[in-house]
Short mmCIF file of C-alpha atoms and ligand atoms in Angstrom, two decimals:
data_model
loop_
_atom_site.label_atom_id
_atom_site.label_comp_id
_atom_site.label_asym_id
_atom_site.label_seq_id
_atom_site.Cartn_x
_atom_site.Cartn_y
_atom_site.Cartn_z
CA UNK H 1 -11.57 4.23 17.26
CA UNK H 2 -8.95 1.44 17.16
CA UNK H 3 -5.22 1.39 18.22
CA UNK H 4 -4.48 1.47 14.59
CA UNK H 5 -6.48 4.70 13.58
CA UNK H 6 -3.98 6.46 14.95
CA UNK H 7 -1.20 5.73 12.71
CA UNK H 8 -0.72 8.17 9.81
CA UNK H 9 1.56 7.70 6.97
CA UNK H 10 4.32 9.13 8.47
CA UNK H 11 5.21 6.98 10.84
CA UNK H 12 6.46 4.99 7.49
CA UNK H 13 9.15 7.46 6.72
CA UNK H 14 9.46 8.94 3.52
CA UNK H 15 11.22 8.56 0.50
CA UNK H 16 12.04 10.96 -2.32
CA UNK H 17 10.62 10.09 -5.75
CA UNK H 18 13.09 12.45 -7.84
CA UNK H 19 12.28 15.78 -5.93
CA UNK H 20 8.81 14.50 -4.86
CA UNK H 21 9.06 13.67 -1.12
CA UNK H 22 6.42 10.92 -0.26
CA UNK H 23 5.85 8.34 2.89
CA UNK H 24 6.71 5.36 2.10
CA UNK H 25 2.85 4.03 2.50
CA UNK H 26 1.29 4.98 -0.68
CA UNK H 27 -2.86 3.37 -1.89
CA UNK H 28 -3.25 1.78 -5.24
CA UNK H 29 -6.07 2.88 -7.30
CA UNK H 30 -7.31 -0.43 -8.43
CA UNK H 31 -9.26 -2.08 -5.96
CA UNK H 32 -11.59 1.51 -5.80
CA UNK H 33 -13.60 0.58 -9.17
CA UNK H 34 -15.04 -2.82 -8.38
CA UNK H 35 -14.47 -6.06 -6.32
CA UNK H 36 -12.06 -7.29 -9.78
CA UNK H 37 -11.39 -4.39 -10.94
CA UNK H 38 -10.39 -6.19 -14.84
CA UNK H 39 -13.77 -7.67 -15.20
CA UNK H 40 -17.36 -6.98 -15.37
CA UNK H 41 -18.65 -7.57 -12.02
CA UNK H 42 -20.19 -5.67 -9.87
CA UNK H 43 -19.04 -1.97 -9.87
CA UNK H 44 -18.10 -0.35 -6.26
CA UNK H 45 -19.93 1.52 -4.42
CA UNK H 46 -19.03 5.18 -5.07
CA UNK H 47 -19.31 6.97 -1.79
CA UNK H 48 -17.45 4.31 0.00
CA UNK H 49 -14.71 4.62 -2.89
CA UNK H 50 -14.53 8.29 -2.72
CA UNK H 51 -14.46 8.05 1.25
CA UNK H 52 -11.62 5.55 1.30
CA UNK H 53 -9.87 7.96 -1.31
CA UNK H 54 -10.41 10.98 1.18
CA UNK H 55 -9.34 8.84 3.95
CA UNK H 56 -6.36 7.70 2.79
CA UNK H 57 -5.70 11.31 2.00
CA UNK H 58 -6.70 12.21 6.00
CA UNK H 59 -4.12 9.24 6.99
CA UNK H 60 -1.73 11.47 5.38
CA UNK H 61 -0.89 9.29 2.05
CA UNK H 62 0.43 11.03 -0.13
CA UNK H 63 1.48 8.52 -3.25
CA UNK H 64 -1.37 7.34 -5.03
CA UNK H 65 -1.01 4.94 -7.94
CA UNK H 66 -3.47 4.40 -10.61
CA UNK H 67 -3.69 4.09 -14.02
CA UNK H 68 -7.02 5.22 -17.42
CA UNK H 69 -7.49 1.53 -17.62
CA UNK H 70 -8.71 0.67 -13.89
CA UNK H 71 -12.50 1.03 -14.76
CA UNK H 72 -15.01 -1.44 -14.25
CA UNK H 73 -18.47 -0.50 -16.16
CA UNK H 74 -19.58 2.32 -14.04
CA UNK H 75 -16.75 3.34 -12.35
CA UNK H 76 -13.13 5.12 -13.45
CA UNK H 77 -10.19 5.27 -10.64
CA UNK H 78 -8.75 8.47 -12.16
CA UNK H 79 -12.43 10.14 -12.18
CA UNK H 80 -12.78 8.69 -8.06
CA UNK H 81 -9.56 10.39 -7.62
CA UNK H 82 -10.34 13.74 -9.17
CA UNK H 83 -13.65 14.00 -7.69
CA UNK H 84 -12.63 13.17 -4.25
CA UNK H 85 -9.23 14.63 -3.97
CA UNK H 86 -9.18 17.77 -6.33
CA UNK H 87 -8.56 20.67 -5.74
CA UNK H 88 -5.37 17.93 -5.14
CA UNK H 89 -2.77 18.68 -1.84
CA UNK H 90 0.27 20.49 -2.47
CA UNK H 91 2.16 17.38 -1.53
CA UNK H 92 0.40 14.64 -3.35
CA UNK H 93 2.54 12.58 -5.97
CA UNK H 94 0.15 10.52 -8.29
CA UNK H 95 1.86 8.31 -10.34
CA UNK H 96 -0.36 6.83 -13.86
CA UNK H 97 1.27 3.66 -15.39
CA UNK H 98 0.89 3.87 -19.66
CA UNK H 99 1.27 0.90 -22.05
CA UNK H 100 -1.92 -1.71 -21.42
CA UNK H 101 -4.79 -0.73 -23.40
CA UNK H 102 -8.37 -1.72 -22.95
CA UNK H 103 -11.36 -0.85 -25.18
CA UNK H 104 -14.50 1.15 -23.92
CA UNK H 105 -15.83 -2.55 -23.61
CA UNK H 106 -12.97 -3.26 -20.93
CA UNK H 107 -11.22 -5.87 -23.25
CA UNK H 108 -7.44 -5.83 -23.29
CA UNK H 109 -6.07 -4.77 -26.88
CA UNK H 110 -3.00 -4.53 -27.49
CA UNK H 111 -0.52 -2.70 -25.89
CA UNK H 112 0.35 1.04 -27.13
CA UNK H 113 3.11 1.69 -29.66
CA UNK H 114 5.41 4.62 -28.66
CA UNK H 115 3.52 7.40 -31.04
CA UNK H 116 0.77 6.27 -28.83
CA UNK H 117 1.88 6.72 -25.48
CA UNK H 118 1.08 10.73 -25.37
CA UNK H 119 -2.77 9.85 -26.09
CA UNK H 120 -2.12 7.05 -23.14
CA UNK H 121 -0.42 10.03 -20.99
CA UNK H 122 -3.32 13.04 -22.21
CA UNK H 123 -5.99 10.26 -21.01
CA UNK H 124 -4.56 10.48 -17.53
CA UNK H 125 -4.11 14.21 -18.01
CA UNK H 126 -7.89 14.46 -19.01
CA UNK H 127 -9.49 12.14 -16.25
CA UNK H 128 -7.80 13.50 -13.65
CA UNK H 129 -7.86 17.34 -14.60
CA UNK H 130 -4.17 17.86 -14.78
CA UNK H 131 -1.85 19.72 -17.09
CA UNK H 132 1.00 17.54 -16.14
CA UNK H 133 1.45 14.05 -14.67
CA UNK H 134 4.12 13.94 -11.23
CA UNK H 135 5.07 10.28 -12.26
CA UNK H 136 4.40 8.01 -15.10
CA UNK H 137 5.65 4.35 -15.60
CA UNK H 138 5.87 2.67 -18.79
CA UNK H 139 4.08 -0.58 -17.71
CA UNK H 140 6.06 -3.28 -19.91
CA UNK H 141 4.29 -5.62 -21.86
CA UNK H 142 5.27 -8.10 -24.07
CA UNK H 143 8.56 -5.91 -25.40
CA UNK H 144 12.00 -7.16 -25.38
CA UNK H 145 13.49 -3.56 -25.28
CA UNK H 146 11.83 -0.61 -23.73
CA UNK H 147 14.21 1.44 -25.58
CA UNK H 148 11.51 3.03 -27.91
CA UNK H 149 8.51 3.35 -25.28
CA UNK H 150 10.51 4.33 -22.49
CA UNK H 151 11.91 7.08 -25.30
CA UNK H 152 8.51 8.43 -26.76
CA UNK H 153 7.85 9.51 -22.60
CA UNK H 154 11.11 11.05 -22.53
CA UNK H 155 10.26 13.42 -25.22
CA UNK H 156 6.91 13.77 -23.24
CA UNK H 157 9.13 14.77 -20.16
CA UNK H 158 10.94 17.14 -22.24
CA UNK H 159 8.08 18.74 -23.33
CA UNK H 160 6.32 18.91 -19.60
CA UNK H 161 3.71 16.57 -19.64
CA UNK H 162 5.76 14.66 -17.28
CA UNK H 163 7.48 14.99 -14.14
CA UNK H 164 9.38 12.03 -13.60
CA UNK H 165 10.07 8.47 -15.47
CA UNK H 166 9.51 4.84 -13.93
CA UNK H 167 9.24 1.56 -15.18
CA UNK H 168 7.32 -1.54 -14.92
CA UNK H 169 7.13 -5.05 -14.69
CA UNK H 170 11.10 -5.17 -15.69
CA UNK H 171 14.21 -7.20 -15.28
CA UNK H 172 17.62 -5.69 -14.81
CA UNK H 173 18.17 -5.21 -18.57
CA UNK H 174 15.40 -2.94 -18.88
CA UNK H 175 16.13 -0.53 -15.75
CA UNK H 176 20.10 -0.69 -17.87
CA UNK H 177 18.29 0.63 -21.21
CA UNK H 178 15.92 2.99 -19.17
CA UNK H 179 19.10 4.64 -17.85
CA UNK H 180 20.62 5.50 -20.93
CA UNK H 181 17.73 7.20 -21.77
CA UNK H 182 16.19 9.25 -18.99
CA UNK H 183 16.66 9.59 -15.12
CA UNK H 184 14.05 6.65 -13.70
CA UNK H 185 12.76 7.50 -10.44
CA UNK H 186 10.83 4.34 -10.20
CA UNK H 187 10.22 0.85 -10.78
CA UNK H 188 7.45 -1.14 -10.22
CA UNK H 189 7.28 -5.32 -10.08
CA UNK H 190 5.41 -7.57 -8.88
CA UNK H 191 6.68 -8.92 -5.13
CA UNK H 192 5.35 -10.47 -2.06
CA UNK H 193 6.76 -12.16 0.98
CA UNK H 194 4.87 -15.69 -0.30
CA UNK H 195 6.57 -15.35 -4.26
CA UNK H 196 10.50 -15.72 -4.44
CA UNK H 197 12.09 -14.29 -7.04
CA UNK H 198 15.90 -13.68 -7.92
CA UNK H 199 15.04 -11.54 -10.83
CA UNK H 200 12.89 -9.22 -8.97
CA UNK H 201 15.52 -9.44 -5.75
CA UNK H 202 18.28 -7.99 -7.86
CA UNK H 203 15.80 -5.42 -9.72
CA UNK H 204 15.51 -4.16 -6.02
CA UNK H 205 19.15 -4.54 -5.18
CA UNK H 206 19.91 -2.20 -7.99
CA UNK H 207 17.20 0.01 -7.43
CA UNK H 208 18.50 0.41 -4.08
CA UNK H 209 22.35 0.91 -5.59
CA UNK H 210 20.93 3.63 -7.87
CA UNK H 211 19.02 5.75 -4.95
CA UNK H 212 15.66 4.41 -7.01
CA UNK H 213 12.34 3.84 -5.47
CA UNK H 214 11.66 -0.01 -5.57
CA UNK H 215 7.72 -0.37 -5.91
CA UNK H 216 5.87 -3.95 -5.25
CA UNK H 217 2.32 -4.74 -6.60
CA UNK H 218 0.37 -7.46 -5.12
CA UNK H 219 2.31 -7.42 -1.63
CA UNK H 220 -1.23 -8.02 -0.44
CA UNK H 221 -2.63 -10.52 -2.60
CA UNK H 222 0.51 -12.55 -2.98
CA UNK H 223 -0.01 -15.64 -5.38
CA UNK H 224 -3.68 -14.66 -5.89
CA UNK H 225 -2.64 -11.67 -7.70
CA UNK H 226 -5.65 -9.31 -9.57
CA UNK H 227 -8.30 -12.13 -7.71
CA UNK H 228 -7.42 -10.25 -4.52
CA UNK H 229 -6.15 -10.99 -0.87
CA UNK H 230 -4.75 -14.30 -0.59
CA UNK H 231 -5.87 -16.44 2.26
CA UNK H 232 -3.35 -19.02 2.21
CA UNK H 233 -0.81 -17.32 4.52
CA UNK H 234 2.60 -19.12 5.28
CA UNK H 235 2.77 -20.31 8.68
CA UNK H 236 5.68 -18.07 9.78
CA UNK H 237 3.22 -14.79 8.35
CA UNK H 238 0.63 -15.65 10.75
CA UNK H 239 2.78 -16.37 13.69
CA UNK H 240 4.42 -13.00 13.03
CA UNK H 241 1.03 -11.26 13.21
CA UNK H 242 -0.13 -13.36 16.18
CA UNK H 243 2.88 -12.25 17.82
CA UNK H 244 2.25 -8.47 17.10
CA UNK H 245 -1.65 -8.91 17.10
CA UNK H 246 -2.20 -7.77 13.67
CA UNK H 247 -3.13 -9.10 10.62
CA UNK H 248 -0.91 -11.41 7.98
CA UNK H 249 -1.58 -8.11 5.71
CA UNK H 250 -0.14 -6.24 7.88
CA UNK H 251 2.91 -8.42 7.91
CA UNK H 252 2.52 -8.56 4.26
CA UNK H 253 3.34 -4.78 3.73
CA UNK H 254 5.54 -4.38 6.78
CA UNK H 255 7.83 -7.44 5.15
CA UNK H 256 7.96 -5.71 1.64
CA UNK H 257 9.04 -1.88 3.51
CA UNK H 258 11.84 -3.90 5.53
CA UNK H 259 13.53 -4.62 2.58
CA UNK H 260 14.87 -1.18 2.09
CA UNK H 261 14.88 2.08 2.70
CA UNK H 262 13.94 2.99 -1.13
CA UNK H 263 11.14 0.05 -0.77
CA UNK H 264 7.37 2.02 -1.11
CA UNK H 265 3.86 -0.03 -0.28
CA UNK H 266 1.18 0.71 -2.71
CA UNK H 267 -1.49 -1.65 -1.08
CA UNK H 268 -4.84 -1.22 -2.74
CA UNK H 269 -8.27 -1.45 -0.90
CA UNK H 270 -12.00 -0.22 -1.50
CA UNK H 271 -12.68 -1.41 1.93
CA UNK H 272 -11.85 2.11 4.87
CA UNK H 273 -10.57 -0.65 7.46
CA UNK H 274 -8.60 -2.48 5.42
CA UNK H 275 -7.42 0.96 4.26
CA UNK H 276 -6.82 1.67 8.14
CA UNK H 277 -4.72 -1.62 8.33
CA UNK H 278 -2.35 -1.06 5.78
CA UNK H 279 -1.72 2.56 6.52
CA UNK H 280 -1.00 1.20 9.80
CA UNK H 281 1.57 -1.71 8.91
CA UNK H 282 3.57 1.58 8.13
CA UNK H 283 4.37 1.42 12.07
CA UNK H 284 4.81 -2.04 12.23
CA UNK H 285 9.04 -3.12 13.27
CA UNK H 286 9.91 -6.47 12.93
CA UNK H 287 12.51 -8.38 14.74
CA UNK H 288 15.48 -9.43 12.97
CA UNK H 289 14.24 -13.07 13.78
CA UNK H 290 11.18 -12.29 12.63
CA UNK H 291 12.70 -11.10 8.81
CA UNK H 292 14.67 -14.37 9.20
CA UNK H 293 11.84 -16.73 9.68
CA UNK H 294 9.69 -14.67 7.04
CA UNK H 295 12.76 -14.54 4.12
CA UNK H 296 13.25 -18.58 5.31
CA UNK H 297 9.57 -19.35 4.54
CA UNK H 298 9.63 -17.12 1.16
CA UNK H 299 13.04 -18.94 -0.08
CA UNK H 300 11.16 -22.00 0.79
CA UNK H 301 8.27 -21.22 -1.40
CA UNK H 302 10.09 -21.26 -4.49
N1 LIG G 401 2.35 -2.34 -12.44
C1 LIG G 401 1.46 -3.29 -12.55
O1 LIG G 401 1.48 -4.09 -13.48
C2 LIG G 401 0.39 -3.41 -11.51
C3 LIG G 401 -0.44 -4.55 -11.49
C4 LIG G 401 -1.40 -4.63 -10.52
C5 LIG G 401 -1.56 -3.62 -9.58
N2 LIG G 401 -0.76 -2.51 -9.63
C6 LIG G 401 -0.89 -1.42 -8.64
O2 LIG G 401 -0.51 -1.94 -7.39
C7 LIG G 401 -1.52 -1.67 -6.41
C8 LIG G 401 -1.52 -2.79 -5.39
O3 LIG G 401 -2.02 -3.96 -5.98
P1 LIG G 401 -3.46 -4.55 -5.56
O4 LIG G 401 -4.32 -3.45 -5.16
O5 LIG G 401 -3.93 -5.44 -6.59
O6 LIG G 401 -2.99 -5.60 -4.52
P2 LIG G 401 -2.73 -5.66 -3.01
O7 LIG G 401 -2.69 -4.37 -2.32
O8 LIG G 401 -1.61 -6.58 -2.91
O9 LIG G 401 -4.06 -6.43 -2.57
C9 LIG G 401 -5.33 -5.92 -2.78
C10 LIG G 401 -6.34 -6.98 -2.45
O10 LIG G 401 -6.21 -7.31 -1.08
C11 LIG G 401 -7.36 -6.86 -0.34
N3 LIG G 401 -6.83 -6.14 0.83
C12 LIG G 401 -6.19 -4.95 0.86
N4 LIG G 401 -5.85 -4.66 2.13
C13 LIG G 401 -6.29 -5.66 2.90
C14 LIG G 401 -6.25 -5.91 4.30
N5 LIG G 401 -5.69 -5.07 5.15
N6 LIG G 401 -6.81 -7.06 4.75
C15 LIG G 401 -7.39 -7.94 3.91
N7 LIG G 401 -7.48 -7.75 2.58
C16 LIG G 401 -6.92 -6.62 2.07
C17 LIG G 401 -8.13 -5.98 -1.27
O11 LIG G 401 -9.52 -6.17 -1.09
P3 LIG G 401 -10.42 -5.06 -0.37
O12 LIG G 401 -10.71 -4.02 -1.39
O13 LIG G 401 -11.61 -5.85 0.05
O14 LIG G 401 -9.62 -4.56 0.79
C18 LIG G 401 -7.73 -6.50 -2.66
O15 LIG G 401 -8.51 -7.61 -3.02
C19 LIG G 401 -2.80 -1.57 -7.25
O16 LIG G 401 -3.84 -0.93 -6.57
C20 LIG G 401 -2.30 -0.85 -8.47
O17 LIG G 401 -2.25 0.55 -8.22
C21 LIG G 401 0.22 -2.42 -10.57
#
C-alpha cells in the first residue's frame, strides 16, 4: 500500500451539484471501454474496468461522468457502470452527457435534434437501469443557440426523467440562453493547465458568480485530448511534482481544483493506479508560488 492509497475523495471537499452533494474528485467513464475509447481498437479488459469502477467507488467518488456513446466494440461504459456499481450508493450522482450520436458501427452521425434528445436520455435510462437520470448535459455540437436542445431536456426535467440541467462545450452566450430556460447546475469545457483560454476562463468566472459547478475534460490529457495522457509536460508542471514527489497528473488535476471552489475533476482512467493517483491529487495544496509559476507557464502557452 502506497502513501497515496490512503487518500479518499473527501479530502477534496465537496461541492453541491443542485441538491446533490459530491467531492469534488469525480472519474470519467471514458477511458473504461478501451485504450481510445472513439475507435476500434482493442476493447478493455472487463474485470480490470469493473474493478477500477468499484474502486473508485471504495475511494469514496461519488460523481461519475459518462455518456451511451462511450463504447468501443465489446464494451459499453454505462453497462461497466451498472454491472459494477448497481444496486448504485445512496450518494452517487452520475451525470450522462446527450447530443453526439454514434451508430451501432461506432461512427459519429449527426448530432440529435431536440425531439430526439428523450431517446438520447431513455438510452442512458436503459443501460444503466434507472428510472431517472441525477444530471444530464446537453453536450453542444455544432449549434449556434442551445435554446431548443437545452429546452426539449427541460420538458424532460419537468416530466422527471431528469434531475438536474448542465451544459457542454459552451461559451458565455450559451450558459446566458441556458439560464433563461432552466436552472443549470453544470457546465462542462474543455481545460487544462497546458491550454489557455479566455473564453473558457470567463465560462468559469461566471460559473463561479452563479454558485455553478465548473467541470474540465481533458485536465489529464491536456493538448493530446481523446489520444490520452500527454507527455509533454511544461517545465514548471514537473518541477511542481518533483517538489511534492508526485506525478505532473497529479499537478494536472490539483491545478484545475485550485481554480475554485465550484471547480470538480472528472479525470478518466482504466488503469486502478492511475485511478489511485488522481483520487489522490484531491489532497494535493499548492503554494501560491506554485499557482503563479503554473498560471505563468499556461499564459505562456497560448
Ligand atoms: N464533454 C465532453 O465533450 C467530453 C469530452 C471528453 C471527455 N469527457 C469526460 O471527461 C472525462 C475526462 O476526460 P478523459 O478521460 O479523456 O481525460 P483525462 O482524465 O484528462 O485523461 C485521461 C487519459 O490520461 C490517462 N491518465 C489518467 N490518469 C492518469 C495518471 N494518473 N497518470 C498517467 N496517465 C493518466 C488515461 O489513460 P489510462 O487509462 O491509461 O490511465 C487517459 O489516456 C472523460 O472520462 C469523460 O467522462 C467529456
Amino acid at each position: 500500500m502506497t502513501a497515496d492509497d490512503m487518500i479518499t475523495a473527501e479530502a477534496s471537499g465537496t461541492w453541491k451539484l443542485g441538491d446533490l452533494p459530491v467531492h469534488r474528485i469525480g472519474f470519467g467513464a471514458m477511458r473504461l471501454t478501451g485504450s481510445a475509447a472513439f475507435h476500434h481498437g482493442t476493447p478493455s479488459d472487463r474485470g480490470r474496468s469493473l474493478a477500477v469502477l468499484r474502486k473508485a467507488v471504495g475511494l469514496g467518488v461519488n460523481h461519475i461522468d459518462t455518456a451511451a456513446f462511450y463504447f468501443s466494440s465489446l464494451r459499453s461504459a454505462n453497462e461497466l457502470i451498472n454491472t459494477a456499481l448497481s444496486p448504485y450508493p445512496d450518494d452517487l450522482v452520475i451525470a450522462a452527457k446527450v447530443g453526439p450520436y454514434r451508430d451501432h458501427h461506432g461512427e459519429w452521425g449527426t448530432s440529435a435534434r431536440p425531439d430526439q434528445l428523450r431517446g438520447h436520455v431513455e438510452e442512458n435510462l436503459r443501460q444503466l437501469g434507472r428510472d431517472h437520470l441525477d444530471l444530464v448535459y446537453l453536450r453542444r455540437m455544432r449549434q449556434d443557440s442551445v435554446a431548443e436542445h437545452f429546452g426539449a431536456l427541460a420538458e424532460l426535467r419537468e416530466a422527471g426523467l431528469i434531475r438536474h440541467l448542465g451544459i457542454s462545450g459552451v461559451e458565455p452566450r450559451h450558459l446566458a440562453e441556458a439560464l433563461e430556460i432552466a436552472p443549470v447546475v453544470s457546465v462542462q469545457n474543455r481545460y487544462a493547465v497546458d491550454r489557455p483560454g479566455p473564453v473558457d476562463d470567463e465560462v468559469l468566472r461566471l460559473c463561479g458568480e452563479h454558485g455553478i459547478a465548473f467541470v474540465p475534460f481533458y485536465a489529464v490529457a491536456g493538448e493530446t485530448g481523446e489520444r490520452g495522457a500527454t507527455t509533454a509536460h511544461d517545465d514548471a508542471v514537473l518541477s511542481v511534482a518533483r517538489a511534492h514527489g508526485v506525478s505532473p497528473a497529479q499537478v494536472r488535476i490539483a491545478w484545475t481544483l485550485h481554480q475554485g471552489p465550484h471547480v470538480l475533476a472528472i479525470p478518466g482512467t482504466g488503469n486502478p493506479g492511475h485511478l489511485v493517483e488522481n483520487v489522490a491529487a484531491g489532497a494535493l495544496r499548492l503554494t501560491e508560488e506554485e499557482r503563479a509559476r503554473l498560471d505563468e507557464a499556461r499564459a505562456q502557452a497560448g
